[in-house]
Structure formats: structure tokens, C-alpha cells
Amino acid sequence: MYAISLGDGGAELRPLEPWRAEEFLVHMDRGREFIGQHVGLPDVVTDLESSRLYLQSYAEKAAADKGRIYGIWTDGTLVGGVLFVTMDVENGNAEAGCWLEPSAAGKGLATRAARVIIDWAIEERGIHRVEWVVSAANEPSIAVARRLGMSKDGVLRESYRYRGRRHDMEVWSVLAPEWRAG
């Protein structure tokens, strides 16, 4: 297995595979309330079986070249992740995202990890447009989009129903020529 250094502090980016389901669930339990403020992942990963199924769905997406998921580890502990929710290689589009548990927030880990996967998608897979779709209330994730050099394309008003409420979603993006120039 490979690991990519995320710089200082010994943080690493690695594939998040189905055999890590138990570790993924423990991580999700540690950050469930924090992560679940804006992201539905904690509502999907609730026990070992759902953890395994979630990671298996991304293994299948990776095999079909339709998505990817990676974990962020610090000092050997899974503390977050980045992913391509979707990848459409034929049309050159992908949607990226991230999550972190509280202990990892505010350290630049999501930005550094997202840079690695976006660079790979553009340079290796020929992706032309990478989107970042985020709750308008999720300021830390919006800050990641800004640090990645993304432009705000617009707001999808009340487009996301989450925990009984409708939320506005912002769409941010970066195009391959902008990425390379940045």
C-alpha cells in the first residue's frame, strides 16, 4: 500500500479500502457530531456493516473509474478523508469533497489532501473541471475551496434536504488551466 506525505506533522494520505471498515467506523464515532453538522456521512456509516458497504461502494466506483476515497492519517490514526464523490472521465468532470474529525480541523490537512487528489485527477486522469459542492453554512469547507483556488459558480437555493431542513448549497469549481496556472 502507498502513503503520500501531507507535510509537517507526519500526516499521510492513503486509500480508504473496505478492509479498513472497523477503523473507519471508530473514526466516524469519534467525529460523528462534528462531521454531521454539514455532511451526511455520519448518518450513513452507523455500524460495521454500513461502514463496510460504504467503503465497498467506493472500491466499486474506483474499479469503474467513477469515484475514489482516501483517508487522512496523523500519527497512525485515521482523522478524516477526501474523495471524488463522482468522476466522469469521458466528460472531464469530477466532484471532490472532504471531512475531518475535530482533532484534525484547522491544520490545513483537508486543503493539502484535496490538492493531491485534484492534481492527480487533472494531470493523470485528464479531468477538466473539479467541483466542490458545500453547504452555504459550512465556512471551513468554503475556506478550503477558496484556498484551492476555486471560483464560486453559484448557490443552489434550498437544494439539499438534511436532517429535516432544506439547505442552500454553494458550487465552487476549478478548471484544469486555472489549476495549472495556480
PDB file of C-alpha atoms in Angstrom:
ATOM      1  CA  MET A   1       0.000   0.000   0.000  1.00  0.00           C
ATOM      2  CA  TYR A   2       1.175   3.507  -0.627  1.00  0.00           C
ATOM      3  CA  ALA A   3       1.043   6.610   1.504  1.00  0.00           C
ATOM      4  CA  ILE A   4       1.577  10.200   0.396  1.00  0.00           C
ATOM      5  CA  SER A   5       3.028  12.617   2.914  1.00  0.00           C
ATOM      6  CA  LEU A   6       0.918  15.691   3.615  1.00  0.00           C
ATOM      7  CA  GLY A   7       3.882  17.593   5.003  1.00  0.00           C
ATOM      8  CA  ASP A   8       4.671  18.510   8.567  1.00  0.00           C
ATOM      9  CA  GLY A   9       3.255  16.559  11.475  1.00  0.00           C
ATOM     10  CA  GLY A  10       3.563  13.144   9.843  1.00  0.00           C
ATOM     11  CA  ALA A  11       0.143  13.334   8.195  1.00  0.00           C
ATOM     12  CA  GLU A  12      -0.443  10.900   5.339  1.00  0.00           C
ATOM     13  CA  LEU A  13      -2.974  10.318   2.608  1.00  0.00           C
ATOM     14  CA  ARG A  14      -3.795   6.667   1.830  1.00  0.00           C
ATOM     15  CA  PRO A  15      -6.542   4.768   0.010  1.00  0.00           C
ATOM     16  CA  LEU A  16      -9.501   4.078   2.286  1.00  0.00           C
ATOM     17  CA  GLU A  17     -10.405   0.495   1.439  1.00  0.00           C
ATOM     18  CA  PRO A  18     -13.157  -1.874   2.654  1.00  0.00           C
ATOM     19  CA  TRP A  19     -10.780  -3.840   4.891  1.00  0.00           C
ATOM     20  CA  ARG A  20     -10.468  -0.655   6.970  1.00  0.00           C
ATOM     21  CA  ALA A  21     -14.199  -0.636   7.799  1.00  0.00           C
ATOM     22  CA  GLU A  22     -13.712  -1.063  11.547  1.00  0.00           C
ATOM     23  CA  GLU A  23     -11.122   1.715  11.721  1.00  0.00           C
ATOM     24  CA  PHE A  24     -13.399   3.926   9.599  1.00  0.00           C
ATOM     25  CA  LEU A  25     -16.333   3.309  11.960  1.00  0.00           C
ATOM     26  CA  VAL A  26     -14.221   4.134  15.046  1.00  0.00           C
ATOM     27  CA  HIS A  27     -13.112   7.355  13.334  1.00  0.00           C
ATOM     28  CA  MET A  28     -16.693   8.221  12.418  1.00  0.00           C
ATOM     29  CA  ASP A  29     -17.838   7.580  16.010  1.00  0.00           C
ATOM     30  CA  ARG A  30     -15.159   9.985  17.300  1.00  0.00           C
ATOM     31  CA  GLY A  31     -16.243  12.740  14.927  1.00  0.00           C
ATOM     32  CA  ARG A  32     -19.899  11.890  14.349  1.00  0.00           C
ATOM     33  CA  GLU A  33     -21.432  15.051  15.815  1.00  0.00           C
ATOM     34  CA  PHE A  34     -18.790  17.401  14.376  1.00  0.00           C
ATOM     35  CA  ILE A  35     -18.755  15.864  10.890  1.00  0.00           C
ATOM     36  CA  GLY A  36     -22.541  15.617  10.838  1.00  0.00           C
ATOM     37  CA  GLN A  37     -23.042  19.362  11.220  1.00  0.00           C
ATOM     38  CA  HIS A  38     -22.991  19.725   7.415  1.00  0.00           C
ATOM     39  CA  VAL A  39     -22.193  16.321   5.906  1.00  0.00           C
ATOM     40  CA  GLY A  40     -24.475  13.276   5.786  1.00  0.00           C
ATOM     41  CA  LEU A  41     -21.670  10.715   6.071  1.00  0.00           C
ATOM     42  CA  PRO A  42     -22.219  10.017   9.809  1.00  0.00           C
ATOM     43  CA  ASP A  43     -25.863   9.228   9.096  1.00  0.00           C
ATOM     44  CA  VAL A  44     -24.814   6.614   6.526  1.00  0.00           C
ATOM     45  CA  VAL A  45     -21.955   4.994   8.463  1.00  0.00           C
ATOM     46  CA  THR A  46     -23.618   3.856  11.688  1.00  0.00           C
ATOM     47  CA  ASP A  47     -22.320   0.321  12.293  1.00  0.00           C
ATOM     48  CA  LEU A  48     -19.698  -2.069  10.967  1.00  0.00           C
ATOM     49  CA  GLU A  49     -21.860  -3.372   8.135  1.00  0.00           C
ATOM     50  CA  SER A  50     -22.767   0.119   6.854  1.00  0.00           C
ATOM     51  CA  SER A  51     -19.117   1.148   7.186  1.00  0.00           C
ATOM     52  CA  ARG A  52     -18.019  -1.818   5.085  1.00  0.00           C
ATOM     53  CA  LEU A  53     -20.760  -1.222   2.498  1.00  0.00           C
ATOM     54  CA  TYR A  54     -19.862   2.463   2.194  1.00  0.00           C
ATOM     55  CA  LEU A  55     -16.185   1.709   1.597  1.00  0.00           C
ATOM     56  CA  GLN A  56     -17.098  -1.140  -0.758  1.00  0.00           C
ATOM     57  CA  SER A  57     -19.228   1.259  -2.813  1.00  0.00           C
ATOM     58  CA  TYR A  58     -16.136   3.421  -3.305  1.00  0.00           C
ATOM     59  CA  ALA A  59     -13.996   0.393  -4.167  1.00  0.00           C
ATOM     60  CA  GLU A  60     -16.534  -0.347  -6.883  1.00  0.00           C
ATOM     61  CA  LYS A  61     -16.505   3.287  -8.027  1.00  0.00           C
ATOM     62  CA  ALA A  62     -12.696   3.179  -8.217  1.00  0.00           C
ATOM     63  CA  ALA A  63     -12.809  -0.051 -10.233  1.00  0.00           C
ATOM     64  CA  ALA A  64     -15.257   1.594 -12.654  1.00  0.00           C
ATOM     65  CA  ASP A  65     -13.238   4.868 -12.677  1.00  0.00           C
ATOM     66  CA  LYS A  66     -16.291   6.727 -11.299  1.00  0.00           C
ATOM     67  CA  GLY A  67     -15.010   7.924  -7.894  1.00  0.00           C
ATOM     68  CA  ARG A  68     -12.332   7.495  -5.226  1.00  0.00           C
ATOM     69  CA  ILE A  69     -11.980   7.782  -1.452  1.00  0.00           C
ATOM     70  CA  TYR A  70      -8.819   8.412   0.578  1.00  0.00           C
ATOM     71  CA  GLY A  71      -8.173   8.631   4.294  1.00  0.00           C
ATOM     72  CA  ILE A  72      -6.061  11.166   6.144  1.00  0.00           C
ATOM     73  CA  TRP A  73      -3.962   9.689   8.951  1.00  0.00           C
ATOM     74  CA  THR A  74      -1.963  11.521  11.606  1.00  0.00           C
ATOM     75  CA  ASP A  75       0.326   9.528  13.877  1.00  0.00           C
ATOM     76  CA  GLY A  76      -1.246   6.319  12.584  1.00  0.00           C
ATOM     77  CA  THR A  77      -4.829   7.392  13.365  1.00  0.00           C
ATOM     78  CA  LEU A  78      -7.497   7.958  10.722  1.00  0.00           C
ATOM     79  CA  VAL A  79      -8.741  11.538  11.256  1.00  0.00           C
ATOM     80  CA  GLY A  80     -10.513  12.454   8.020  1.00  0.00           C
ATOM     81  CA  GLY A  81     -10.659  11.997   4.322  1.00  0.00           C
ATOM     82  CA  VAL A  82     -11.037  13.366   0.840  1.00  0.00           C
ATOM     83  CA  LEU A  83     -12.934  11.869  -2.039  1.00  0.00           C
ATOM     84  CA  PHE A  84     -14.240  12.171  -5.513  1.00  0.00           C
ATOM     85  CA  VAL A  85     -17.968  11.714  -4.981  1.00  0.00           C
ATOM     86  CA  THR A  86     -18.226  11.368  -8.737  1.00  0.00           C
ATOM     87  CA  MET A  87     -15.793  11.197 -11.632  1.00  0.00           C
ATOM     88  CA  ASP A  88     -16.868  11.387 -15.251  1.00  0.00           C
ATOM     89  CA  VAL A  89     -13.589  10.876 -17.089  1.00  0.00           C
ATOM     90  CA  GLU A  90     -15.245  10.826 -20.513  1.00  0.00           C
ATOM     91  CA  ASN A  91     -16.659  14.338 -19.999  1.00  0.00           C
ATOM     92  CA  GLY A  92     -13.781  15.538 -17.803  1.00  0.00           C
ATOM     93  CA  ASN A  93     -15.791  16.386 -14.689  1.00  0.00           C
ATOM     94  CA  ALA A  94     -15.417  15.383 -11.049  1.00  0.00           C
ATOM     95  CA  GLU A  95     -16.872  16.411  -7.690  1.00  0.00           C
ATOM     96  CA  ALA A  96     -14.431  16.480  -4.772  1.00  0.00           C
ATOM     97  CA  GLY A  97     -15.148  16.763  -1.061  1.00  0.00           C
ATOM     98  CA  CYS A  98     -13.686  16.260   2.388  1.00  0.00           C
ATOM     99  CA  TRP A  99     -14.423  15.649   6.055  1.00  0.00           C
ATOM    100  CA  LEU A 100     -12.383  15.825   9.261  1.00  0.00           C
ATOM    101  CA  GLU A 101     -12.925  14.921  12.873  1.00  0.00           C
ATOM    102  CA  PRO A 102     -12.443  17.771  15.394  1.00  0.00           C
ATOM    103  CA  SER A 103      -8.861  16.837  16.350  1.00  0.00           C
ATOM    104  CA  ALA A 104      -7.731  17.368  12.741  1.00  0.00           C
ATOM    105  CA  ALA A 105      -9.639  20.556  11.930  1.00  0.00           C
ATOM    106  CA  GLY A 106      -7.837  23.833  11.361  1.00  0.00           C
ATOM    107  CA  LYS A 107      -4.460  22.320  10.435  1.00  0.00           C
ATOM    108  CA  GLY A 108      -4.664  22.567   6.648  1.00  0.00           C
ATOM    109  CA  LEU A 109      -4.973  18.807   6.224  1.00  0.00           C
ATOM    110  CA  ALA A 110      -8.106  18.893   4.057  1.00  0.00           C
ATOM    111  CA  THR A 111      -6.590  21.516   1.768  1.00  0.00           C
ATOM    112  CA  ARG A 112      -3.304  19.639   1.359  1.00  0.00           C
ATOM    113  CA  ALA A 113      -5.066  16.315   0.782  1.00  0.00           C
ATOM    114  CA  ALA A 114      -7.523  17.827  -1.709  1.00  0.00           C
ATOM    115  CA  ARG A 115      -4.596  19.365  -3.611  1.00  0.00           C
ATOM    116  CA  VAL A 116      -3.055  15.913  -4.010  1.00  0.00           C
ATOM    117  CA  ILE A 117      -6.186  14.281  -5.404  1.00  0.00           C
ATOM    118  CA  ILE A 118      -7.159  17.237  -7.621  1.00  0.00           C
ATOM    119  CA  ASP A 119      -3.677  17.374  -9.076  1.00  0.00           C
ATOM    120  CA  TRP A 120      -3.865  13.628  -9.788  1.00  0.00           C
ATOM    121  CA  ALA A 121      -7.316  13.940 -11.391  1.00  0.00           C
ATOM    122  CA  ILE A 122      -6.256  16.781 -13.671  1.00  0.00           C
ATOM    123  CA  GLU A 123      -2.758  15.622 -14.573  1.00  0.00           C
ATOM    124  CA  GLU A 124      -3.231  11.835 -14.644  1.00  0.00           C
ATOM    125  CA  ARG A 125      -6.903  11.313 -15.464  1.00  0.00           C
ATOM    126  CA  GLY A 126      -7.498  14.323 -17.722  1.00  0.00           C
ATOM    127  CA  ILE A 127     -10.261  15.855 -15.617  1.00  0.00           C
ATOM    128  CA  HIS A 128     -11.027  19.372 -16.873  1.00  0.00           C
ATOM    129  CA  ARG A 129     -13.422  20.625 -14.163  1.00  0.00           C
ATOM    130  CA  VAL A 130     -13.405  19.792 -10.459  1.00  0.00           C
ATOM    131  CA  GLU A 131     -16.411  20.889  -8.422  1.00  0.00           C
ATOM    132  CA  TRP A 132     -16.746  21.384  -4.674  1.00  0.00           C
ATOM    133  CA  VAL A 133     -20.397  21.348  -3.536  1.00  0.00           C
ATOM    134  CA  VAL A 134     -20.774  22.608   0.014  1.00  0.00           C
ATOM    135  CA  SER A 135     -23.460  23.768   2.424  1.00  0.00           C
ATOM    136  CA  ALA A 136     -23.557  27.571   2.443  1.00  0.00           C
ATOM    137  CA  ALA A 137     -23.293  27.328   6.247  1.00  0.00           C
ATOM    138  CA  ASN A 138     -20.075  25.251   6.152  1.00  0.00           C
ATOM    139  CA  GLU A 139     -17.491  28.039   6.374  1.00  0.00           C
ATOM    140  CA  PRO A 140     -14.473  25.750   6.934  1.00  0.00           C
ATOM    141  CA  SER A 141     -15.212  23.790   3.749  1.00  0.00           C
ATOM    142  CA  ILE A 142     -15.818  27.008   1.792  1.00  0.00           C
ATOM    143  CA  ALA A 143     -12.427  28.202   3.043  1.00  0.00           C
ATOM    144  CA  VAL A 144     -10.861  25.012   1.643  1.00  0.00           C
ATOM    145  CA  ALA A 145     -12.450  25.724  -1.763  1.00  0.00           C
ATOM    146  CA  ARG A 146     -11.005  29.248  -1.682  1.00  0.00           C
ATOM    147  CA  ARG A 147      -7.527  28.019  -0.686  1.00  0.00           C
ATOM    148  CA  LEU A 148      -7.682  25.546  -3.582  1.00  0.00           C
ATOM    149  CA  GLY A 149      -8.161  28.486  -5.954  1.00  0.00           C
ATOM    150  CA  MET A 150     -11.734  27.599  -6.809  1.00  0.00           C
ATOM    151  CA  SER A 151     -14.311  30.108  -8.024  1.00  0.00           C
ATOM    152  CA  LYS A 152     -17.834  30.264  -6.679  1.00  0.00           C
ATOM    153  CA  ASP A 153     -20.169  29.321  -9.512  1.00  0.00           C
ATOM    154  CA  GLY A 154     -23.406  29.933  -7.654  1.00  0.00           C
ATOM    155  CA  VAL A 155     -25.863  28.872  -4.988  1.00  0.00           C
ATOM    156  CA  LEU A 156     -28.391  26.080  -5.319  1.00  0.00           C
ATOM    157  CA  ARG A 157     -31.084  27.507  -3.072  1.00  0.00           C
ATOM    158  CA  GLU A 158     -32.615  25.026  -0.611  1.00  0.00           C
ATOM    159  CA  SER A 159     -31.445  22.138  -2.798  1.00  0.00           C
ATOM    160  CA  TYR A 160     -30.202  19.831  -0.043  1.00  0.00           C
ATOM    161  CA  ARG A 161     -32.607  18.284   2.442  1.00  0.00           C
ATOM    162  CA  TYR A 162     -30.653  17.302   5.515  1.00  0.00           C
ATOM    163  CA  ARG A 163     -31.941  16.336   8.934  1.00  0.00           C
ATOM    164  CA  GLY A 164     -35.398  17.734   8.268  1.00  0.00           C
ATOM    165  CA  ARG A 165     -34.299  21.127   6.899  1.00  0.00           C
ATOM    166  CA  ARG A 166     -33.539  22.466   3.451  1.00  0.00           C
ATOM    167  CA  HIS A 167     -30.076  23.940   2.991  1.00  0.00           C
ATOM    168  CA  ASP A 168     -28.544  26.182   0.357  1.00  0.00           C
ATOM    169  CA  MET A 169     -25.581  24.571  -1.402  1.00  0.00           C
ATOM    170  CA  GLU A 170     -22.730  26.512  -2.955  1.00  0.00           C
ATOM    171  CA  VAL A 171     -20.986  25.193  -6.051  1.00  0.00           C
ATOM    172  CA  TRP A 172     -17.296  26.022  -6.386  1.00  0.00           C
ATOM    173  CA  SER A 173     -15.040  24.847  -9.192  1.00  0.00           C
ATOM    174  CA  VAL A 174     -11.605  24.972 -10.722  1.00  0.00           C
ATOM    175  CA  LEU A 175     -10.769  24.291 -14.362  1.00  0.00           C
ATOM    176  CA  ALA A 176      -7.613  22.484 -15.442  1.00  0.00           C
ATOM    177  CA  PRO A 177      -5.954  25.588 -16.981  1.00  0.00           C
ATOM    178  CA  GLU A 178      -6.657  27.580 -13.797  1.00  0.00           C
ATOM    179  CA  TRP A 179      -5.273  24.755 -11.661  1.00  0.00           C
ATOM    180  CA  ARG A 180      -2.079  24.583 -13.670  1.00  0.00           C
ATOM    181  CA  ALA A 181      -1.673  28.372 -13.580  1.00  0.00           C
ATOM    182  CA  GLY A 182      -2.192  28.426  -9.810  1.00  0.00           C
TER     183      GLY A 182
END
